[in-house]
Tab-separated table of C-alpha atoms and ligand atoms in Angstrom:
chain	number	residue	atom	x	y	z
Z	1	UNK	CA	99.794	91.622	19.237
Z	2	UNK	CA	103.694	92.621	20.199
Z	3	UNK	CA	104.740	94.599	17.122
Z	4	UNK	CA	107.792	91.951	15.851
Z	5	UNK	CA	111.194	93.889	15.375
Z	6	UNK	CA	114.233	92.175	13.399
Z	7	UNK	CA	116.592	91.067	15.785
Z	8	UNK	CA	116.783	89.769	19.356
Z	9	UNK	CA	119.714	89.826	21.249
Z	10	UNK	CA	120.218	86.165	22.447
Z	11	UNK	CA	123.078	84.446	24.340
Z	12	UNK	CA	125.718	86.967	22.979
Z	13	UNK	CA	124.422	87.083	19.344
Z	14	UNK	CA	121.666	89.133	17.331
Z	15	UNK	CA	119.192	86.582	15.863
Z	16	UNK	CA	116.196	87.201	14.146
Z	17	UNK	CA	113.056	87.480	15.919
Z	18	UNK	CA	111.125	84.431	14.481
Z	19	UNK	CA	114.505	82.145	15.675
Z	20	UNK	CA	114.726	83.260	19.006
Z	21	UNK	CA	113.178	79.906	20.416
Z	22	UNK	CA	113.700	77.621	23.124
Z	23	UNK	CA	113.162	73.912	24.575
Z	24	UNK	CA	109.584	73.087	26.321
Z	25	UNK	CA	111.785	71.784	28.649
Z	26	UNK	CA	113.060	74.848	29.883
Z	27	UNK	CA	113.763	75.118	33.230
Z	28	UNK	CA	112.174	78.737	33.783
Z	29	UNK	CA	108.685	77.450	31.431
Z	30	UNK	CA	108.019	75.080	34.357
Z	31	UNK	CA	109.302	76.725	37.633
Z	32	UNK	CA	109.184	80.440	37.246
Z	33	UNK	CA	112.911	81.103	38.094
Z	34	UNK	CA	113.560	83.613	35.821
Z	35	UNK	CA	114.147	87.837	35.655
Z	36	UNK	CA	113.865	90.579	33.663
Z	37	UNK	CA	113.184	94.098	33.045
Z	38	UNK	CA	111.006	96.618	31.412
Z	39	UNK	CA	112.795	99.776	30.291
Z	40	UNK	CA	111.798	102.135	27.884
Z	41	UNK	CA	113.253	104.745	25.337
Z	42	UNK	CA	112.194	107.915	24.414
Z	43	UNK	CA	112.624	110.313	21.100
Z	44	UNK	CA	114.019	113.450	22.987
Z	45	UNK	CA	113.643	116.852	21.961
Z	46	UNK	CA	116.731	117.358	20.204
Z	47	UNK	CA	116.087	114.767	17.694
Z	48	UNK	CA	117.688	111.941	19.379
Z	49	UNK	CA	116.791	108.873	21.231
Z	50	UNK	CA	117.476	107.843	24.517
Z	51	UNK	CA	116.908	105.319	26.901
Z	52	UNK	CA	115.041	106.449	30.621
Z	53	UNK	CA	117.261	105.262	33.779
Z	54	UNK	CA	119.536	102.367	31.504
Z	55	UNK	CA	121.799	101.648	34.406
Z	56	UNK	CA	119.287	101.111	36.868
Z	57	UNK	CA	116.945	99.183	35.256
Z	58	UNK	CA	120.170	97.091	34.598
Z	59	UNK	CA	121.421	97.103	38.296
Z	60	UNK	CA	118.257	95.991	39.184
Z	61	UNK	CA	118.075	93.254	36.781
Z	62	UNK	CA	121.440	92.113	38.036
Z	63	UNK	CA	120.046	92.781	41.415
Z	64	UNK	CA	117.206	90.021	40.742
Z	65	UNK	CA	119.764	87.593	39.157
Z	66	UNK	CA	121.885	87.491	42.568
Z	67	UNK	CA	118.488	87.791	44.605
Z	68	UNK	CA	117.688	84.439	43.048
Z	69	UNK	CA	121.419	82.981	42.655
Z	70	UNK	CA	121.337	83.050	39.101
Z	71	UNK	CA	124.808	83.469	37.894
Z	72	UNK	CA	124.743	85.687	34.680
Z	73	UNK	CA	127.135	84.655	31.853
Z	74	UNK	CA	127.642	88.890	31.151
Z	75	UNK	CA	128.562	91.991	32.701
Z	76	UNK	CA	126.409	94.793	33.561
Z	77	UNK	CA	128.684	96.563	30.476
Z	78	UNK	CA	127.759	94.063	28.628
Z	79	UNK	CA	124.129	94.128	28.978
Z	80	UNK	CA	124.058	98.151	28.565
Z	81	UNK	CA	125.864	97.845	25.474
Z	82	UNK	CA	123.338	94.952	24.046
Z	83	UNK	CA	120.330	97.000	24.732
Z	84	UNK	CA	121.671	99.983	22.528
Z	85	UNK	CA	122.782	97.489	20.196
Z	86	UNK	CA	119.392	96.064	19.774
Z	87	UNK	CA	117.505	98.999	20.042
Z	88	UNK	CA	119.852	100.762	16.955
Z	89	UNK	CA	119.875	97.198	15.096
Z	90	UNK	CA	115.705	97.185	15.188
Z	91	UNK	CA	115.694	100.977	14.005
Z	92	UNK	CA	113.807	101.848	17.360
Z	93	UNK	CA	113.962	105.434	18.063
Z	94	UNK	CA	112.010	104.911	20.607
Z	95	UNK	CA	110.781	101.729	22.217
Z	96	UNK	CA	110.011	99.097	25.030
Z	97	UNK	CA	113.246	96.744	26.080
Z	98	UNK	CA	112.504	93.532	27.670
Z	99	UNK	CA	115.917	92.058	29.372
Z	100	UNK	CA	115.026	88.588	30.711
Z	101	UNK	CA	117.716	86.376	32.308
Z	102	UNK	CA	116.407	82.577	32.724
Z	103	UNK	CA	117.530	78.848	33.781
Z	104	UNK	CA	117.492	76.754	30.340
Z	105	UNK	CA	116.886	73.053	29.712
Z	106	UNK	CA	119.112	70.010	30.527
Z	107	UNK	CA	117.779	68.707	34.095
Z	108	UNK	CA	114.253	68.935	34.997
Z	109	UNK	CA	113.008	68.808	38.704
Z	110	UNK	CA	112.814	71.783	41.343
Z	111	UNK	CA	116.678	72.068	41.575
Z	112	UNK	CA	117.941	74.295	38.435
Z	113	UNK	CA	120.850	72.065	38.723
Z	114	UNK	CA	123.375	72.556	35.870
Z	115	UNK	CA	121.278	73.947	33.651
Z	116	UNK	CA	122.588	77.477	31.667
Z	117	UNK	CA	121.579	80.975	32.307
Z	118	UNK	CA	120.753	82.824	29.125
Z	119	UNK	CA	119.821	86.029	28.491
Z	120	UNK	CA	117.944	87.270	25.675
Z	121	UNK	CA	117.035	90.961	25.116
Z	122	UNK	CA	113.630	92.213	22.993
Z	123	UNK	CA	112.490	95.983	21.914
Z	124	UNK	CA	109.603	96.684	20.512
Z	125	UNK	CA	107.277	99.758	20.106
Z	126	UNK	CA	104.264	99.840	23.271
Z	127	UNK	CA	102.521	102.776	23.334
Z	128	UNK	CA	100.744	103.703	26.306
Z	129	UNK	CA	100.265	100.556	28.575
Z	130	UNK	CA	96.886	101.149	29.641
Z	131	UNK	CA	95.688	103.181	26.670
Z	132	UNK	CA	96.004	106.779	25.777
Z	133	UNK	CA	92.477	107.708	26.906
Z	134	UNK	CA	94.205	106.510	30.360
Z	135	UNK	CA	96.878	108.848	30.427
Z	136	UNK	CA	94.326	111.637	29.604
Z	137	UNK	CA	91.276	110.690	31.789
Z	138	UNK	CA	92.265	108.260	34.555
Z	139	UNK	CA	91.601	104.750	35.217
Z	140	UNK	CA	89.090	103.006	36.911
Z	141	UNK	CA	90.794	99.863	39.048
Z	142	UNK	CA	89.420	97.629	42.199
Z	143	UNK	CA	91.090	95.789	45.152
Z	144	UNK	CA	92.045	92.957	44.208
Z	145	UNK	CA	90.840	89.773	45.905
Z	146	UNK	CA	94.456	88.204	45.473
Z	147	UNK	CA	96.854	89.831	47.823
Z	148	UNK	CA	100.324	90.695	47.178
Z	149	UNK	CA	103.170	88.125	48.048
Z	150	UNK	CA	104.263	88.068	51.560
Z	151	UNK	CA	108.152	89.304	51.813
Z	152	UNK	CA	108.858	85.905	52.921
Z	153	UNK	CA	106.799	83.889	50.227
Z	154	UNK	CA	108.283	85.650	47.327
Z	155	UNK	CA	110.892	87.868	46.927
Z	156	UNK	CA	109.107	91.332	46.170
Z	157	UNK	CA	112.378	93.206	45.653
Z	158	UNK	CA	113.233	90.883	42.857
Z	159	UNK	CA	111.350	91.061	39.567
Z	160	UNK	CA	110.955	87.321	39.333
Z	161	UNK	CA	108.682	86.234	36.430
Z	162	UNK	CA	107.197	83.605	38.714
Z	163	UNK	CA	105.767	86.613	40.667
Z	164	UNK	CA	103.862	87.425	38.203
Z	165	UNK	CA	101.330	85.019	38.309
Z	166	UNK	CA	99.692	86.854	41.200
Z	167	UNK	CA	99.795	89.792	39.216
Z	168	UNK	CA	98.304	87.680	36.038
Z	169	UNK	CA	95.254	86.345	38.692
Z	170	UNK	CA	94.756	89.957	39.741
Z	171	UNK	CA	94.716	91.437	36.149
Z	172	UNK	CA	92.455	88.973	34.772
Z	173	UNK	CA	89.974	88.995	37.465
Z	174	UNK	CA	90.029	93.025	37.681
Z	175	UNK	CA	89.457	93.379	33.421
Z	176	UNK	CA	86.751	90.651	33.555
Z	177	UNK	CA	84.964	92.574	36.669
Z	178	UNK	CA	84.952	95.577	33.759
Z	179	UNK	CA	87.760	97.769	35.392
Z	180	UNK	CA	91.035	98.747	34.211
Z	181	UNK	CA	93.324	97.495	36.356
Z	182	UNK	CA	93.675	95.886	39.690
Z	183	UNK	CA	94.995	97.213	43.325
Z	184	UNK	CA	96.571	94.653	45.500
Z	185	UNK	CA	96.499	94.662	49.466
Z	186	UNK	CA	99.767	93.332	51.342
Z	187	UNK	CA	99.383	90.492	53.592
Z	188	UNK	CA	98.473	92.826	56.535
Z	189	UNK	CA	95.470	94.543	54.283
Z	190	UNK	CA	97.476	97.925	53.404
Z	191	UNK	CA	98.015	98.680	49.577
Z	192	UNK	CA	100.357	97.900	48.245
Z	193	UNK	CA	101.056	98.217	44.303
Z	194	UNK	CA	99.200	97.427	41.106
Z	195	UNK	CA	99.737	94.063	38.587
Z	196	UNK	CA	102.518	96.456	37.305
Z	197	UNK	CA	102.579	99.419	38.848
Z	198	UNK	CA	103.613	101.340	41.767
Z	199	UNK	CA	100.883	103.372	43.188
Z	200	UNK	CA	100.150	107.075	44.892
Z	201	UNK	CA	97.877	108.721	46.765
Z	202	UNK	CA	97.039	113.142	47.291
Z	203	UNK	CA	95.537	114.138	50.011
Z	204	UNK	CA	95.313	118.089	50.799
Z	205	UNK	CA	98.334	118.518	48.668
Z	206	UNK	CA	100.556	115.972	50.299
Z	207	UNK	CA	101.654	113.334	48.038
Z	208	UNK	CA	101.613	109.596	49.947
Z	209	UNK	CA	103.164	106.225	48.622
Z	210	UNK	CA	104.099	102.940	50.306
Z	211	UNK	CA	107.417	102.344	51.285
Z	212	UNK	CA	109.393	99.444	50.311
Z	213	UNK	CA	108.415	96.540	51.940
Z	214	UNK	CA	106.222	94.268	49.602
Z	215	UNK	CA	106.320	96.312	46.542
Z	216	UNK	CA	109.107	96.053	43.895
Z	217	UNK	CA	111.070	98.909	44.046
Z	218	UNK	CA	109.974	100.743	40.801
Z	219	UNK	CA	112.478	103.167	39.278
Z	220	UNK	CA	109.007	105.333	37.965
Z	221	UNK	CA	108.267	105.845	41.484
Z	222	UNK	CA	111.797	106.711	42.805
Z	223	UNK	CA	111.833	109.503	39.787
Z	224	UNK	CA	108.019	110.528	40.282
Z	225	UNK	CA	109.107	110.988	44.276
Z	226	UNK	CA	112.591	112.831	43.260
Z	227	UNK	CA	110.505	114.630	40.618
Z	228	UNK	CA	107.400	115.926	42.966
Z	229	UNK	CA	110.136	116.992	46.266
Z	230	UNK	CA	112.161	119.283	43.703
Z	231	UNK	CA	108.422	120.669	42.500
Z	232	UNK	CA	107.602	121.854	46.292
Z	233	UNK	CA	105.358	118.757	46.973
Z	234	UNK	CA	105.174	117.193	50.087
Z	235	UNK	CA	106.026	113.430	49.607
Z	236	UNK	CA	105.739	110.333	52.203
Z	237	UNK	CA	106.277	107.040	51.835
Z	238	UNK	CA	104.010	105.554	54.571
Z	239	UNK	CA	101.718	102.725	54.358
Z	240	UNK	CA	97.544	103.325	53.622
Z	241	UNK	CA	94.551	101.700	53.605
Z	242	UNK	CA	91.906	101.203	51.135
Z	243	UNK	CA	89.452	103.423	52.862
Z	244	UNK	CA	92.419	106.218	52.742
Z	245	UNK	CA	92.348	105.806	48.908
Z	246	UNK	CA	88.429	105.934	48.824
Z	247	UNK	CA	88.864	109.647	50.877
Z	248	UNK	CA	91.856	110.766	48.926
Z	249	UNK	CA	91.560	113.823	46.456
Z	250	UNK	CA	93.859	111.872	43.477
Z	251	UNK	CA	95.260	108.823	42.634
Z	252	UNK	CA	97.577	107.655	40.181
Z	253	UNK	CA	99.985	104.646	38.915
Z	254	UNK	CA	103.484	104.687	38.111
Z	255	UNK	CA	105.596	101.925	35.575
Z	256	UNK	CA	108.004	102.080	33.193
Z	257	UNK	CA	105.210	100.546	30.834
Z	258	UNK	CA	101.845	102.697	32.351
Z	259	UNK	CA	104.576	106.113	32.600
Z	260	UNK	CA	102.201	108.112	35.278
Z	261	UNK	CA	98.504	107.248	34.787
Z	262	UNK	CA	95.792	108.897	36.717
Z	263	UNK	CA	93.151	106.553	38.646
Z	264	UNK	CA	89.803	108.592	38.622
Z	265	UNK	CA	87.860	105.775	40.843
Z	266	UNK	CA	88.931	102.381	43.310
Z	267	UNK	CA	86.134	99.867	43.730
Z	268	UNK	CA	83.331	102.152	42.411
Z	269	UNK	CA	84.064	105.202	44.112
Z	270	UNK	CA	85.333	107.909	42.576
Z	271	UNK	CA	88.713	109.734	43.470
Z	272	UNK	CA	88.667	113.617	44.073
Z	273	UNK	CA	86.736	115.005	40.952
Z	274	UNK	CA	86.081	111.552	39.260
Z	275	UNK	CA	88.860	112.309	36.709
Z	276	UNK	CA	92.292	112.928	36.468
Z	277	UNK	CA	93.396	115.112	38.749
Z	278	UNK	CA	95.637	118.202	38.833
Z	279	UNK	CA	98.611	117.295	40.573
Z	280	UNK	CA	98.942	113.764	38.777
Z	281	UNK	CA	98.433	115.473	35.167
Z	282	UNK	CA	101.047	118.184	36.383
Z	283	UNK	CA	103.552	115.378	37.567
Z	284	UNK	CA	102.404	113.579	34.405
Z	285	UNK	CA	103.571	116.382	31.900
Z	286	UNK	CA	106.737	116.999	34.086
Z	287	UNK	CA	107.692	113.305	33.927
Z	288	UNK	CA	107.412	113.397	29.775
Z	289	UNK	CA	109.496	116.547	29.802
Z	290	UNK	CA	112.120	114.271	31.627
Z	291	UNK	CA	112.421	111.406	30.262
Z	292	UNK	CA	112.385	113.025	26.505
Z	293	UNK	CA	115.871	115.690	27.264
Z	294	UNK	CA	113.216	118.612	28.012
Z	295	UNK	CA	114.121	119.262	31.664
Z	296	UNK	CA	118.068	118.985	31.741
Z	297	UNK	CA	118.176	118.753	35.711
Z	298	UNK	CA	117.586	114.772	34.755
Z	299	UNK	CA	119.786	114.620	31.758
Z	300	UNK	CA	121.603	112.075	34.369
Z	301	UNK	CA	119.089	109.702	33.409
Z	302	UNK	CA	119.346	109.233	30.115
Z	303	UNK	CA	121.588	107.212	28.012
Z	304	UNK	CA	121.430	108.568	24.346
Z	305	UNK	CA	121.720	106.683	21.376
Z	306	UNK	CA	120.976	107.347	17.113
Z	307	UNK	CA	119.218	104.901	15.135
T	1	PPE	C1	104.771	94.752	40.276
T	1	PPE	C2	105.654	95.781	39.486
T	1	PPE	N1	105.389	96.995	40.600
T	1	PPE	C3	105.881	98.225	39.954
T	1	PPE	C4	106.559	98.681	38.628
T	1	PPE	C5	106.910	99.408	38.136
T	1	PPE	O1	108.073	99.565	38.380
T	1	PPE	P1	109.480	100.449	37.646
T	1	PPE	O2	109.286	100.032	36.226
T	1	PPE	O3	110.880	100.531	37.801
T	1	PPE	O4	109.023	101.940	37.722
T	1	PPE	C6	106.155	97.537	38.118
T	1	PPE	C7	106.602	97.565	36.563
T	1	PPE	N2	106.471	96.564	35.992
T	1	PPE	C8	106.583	96.176	34.537
T	1	PPE	C9	106.385	95.128	33.386
T	1	PPE	C10	104.866	95.909	33.223
T	1	PPE	C11	104.220	94.221	31.998
T	1	PPE	O5	103.027	94.245	31.836
T	1	PPE	O6	105.357	93.682	32.087
T	1	PPE	C12	106.577	97.788	33.754
T	1	PPE	O7	106.351	98.618	34.022
T	1	PPE	O8	107.622	97.573	32.639
T	1	PPE	C13	105.942	96.038	38.732
T	1	PPE	O9	105.723	94.944	37.554
């Protein structure tokens, strides 16, 4: 159950959590056209708090809206400020931030007509997405029977609500089969991403991740690539197959919610020694230094605030 906070920013006003409601004929509820973001803020080593890569997340939110031809009634600057305001009014020194832009009620039918475009920002405390043990020991995943969208079936660079029906199908199947997460292949059969994460493998010291084709252009993915290269790792963006993953020395997921979660097993096959690998754990350690302001080279990615 999500941990309630006092206020949600809704169409320009801070309203009590339990009053942030919509009509049952809200267009997005029926037809799935809405866009959202997942953003995290962290307590920083100097006793403050900072949102990680706030401008980049809000930029992607607006890019998603533009791809879906949704005219957002607020500027990026107003949404940036509203996110900080919502965190502070809720007293969240660290937490998860969920901006959502959706099509309200009015006309029904596939075409959204002149229904209003509405904006909400919720914030709450959200610990390790796949569990604390997952961060330490790695997770077991299975290749999903559901394929990631073809790039002309859904707009995969946009974080669209409806895109996540595919993710829900994959995640529900994976957990029902006793795994921790799903690995999704693209329509050509190559490894794409997790239900809510980007994926990396490590083989003979070289880090590999799928190129930006059917996958969401993850901000954590981009950060980890930059961080890994700064640490001297060779990183290639190249598509790979599931059996290349089976014979990898290491594998890991990245995402705002998942942070950097090692993968120890894929389809019942141990990856490397069947535990969280040294490269993954080193990058995870360095990533947490970056998001908590302990690495001054990445101060550019932190938007500070105080509660
Ligand atoms: C499909 C998908 N791929 C990759 C990523 C990683 O993107 P980024 O966060 O920019 O590094 C996410 C984020 N998934 C978000 C939603 C999770 C949820 O359960 O909801 C998240 O991590 O916040 C995805 O949903």
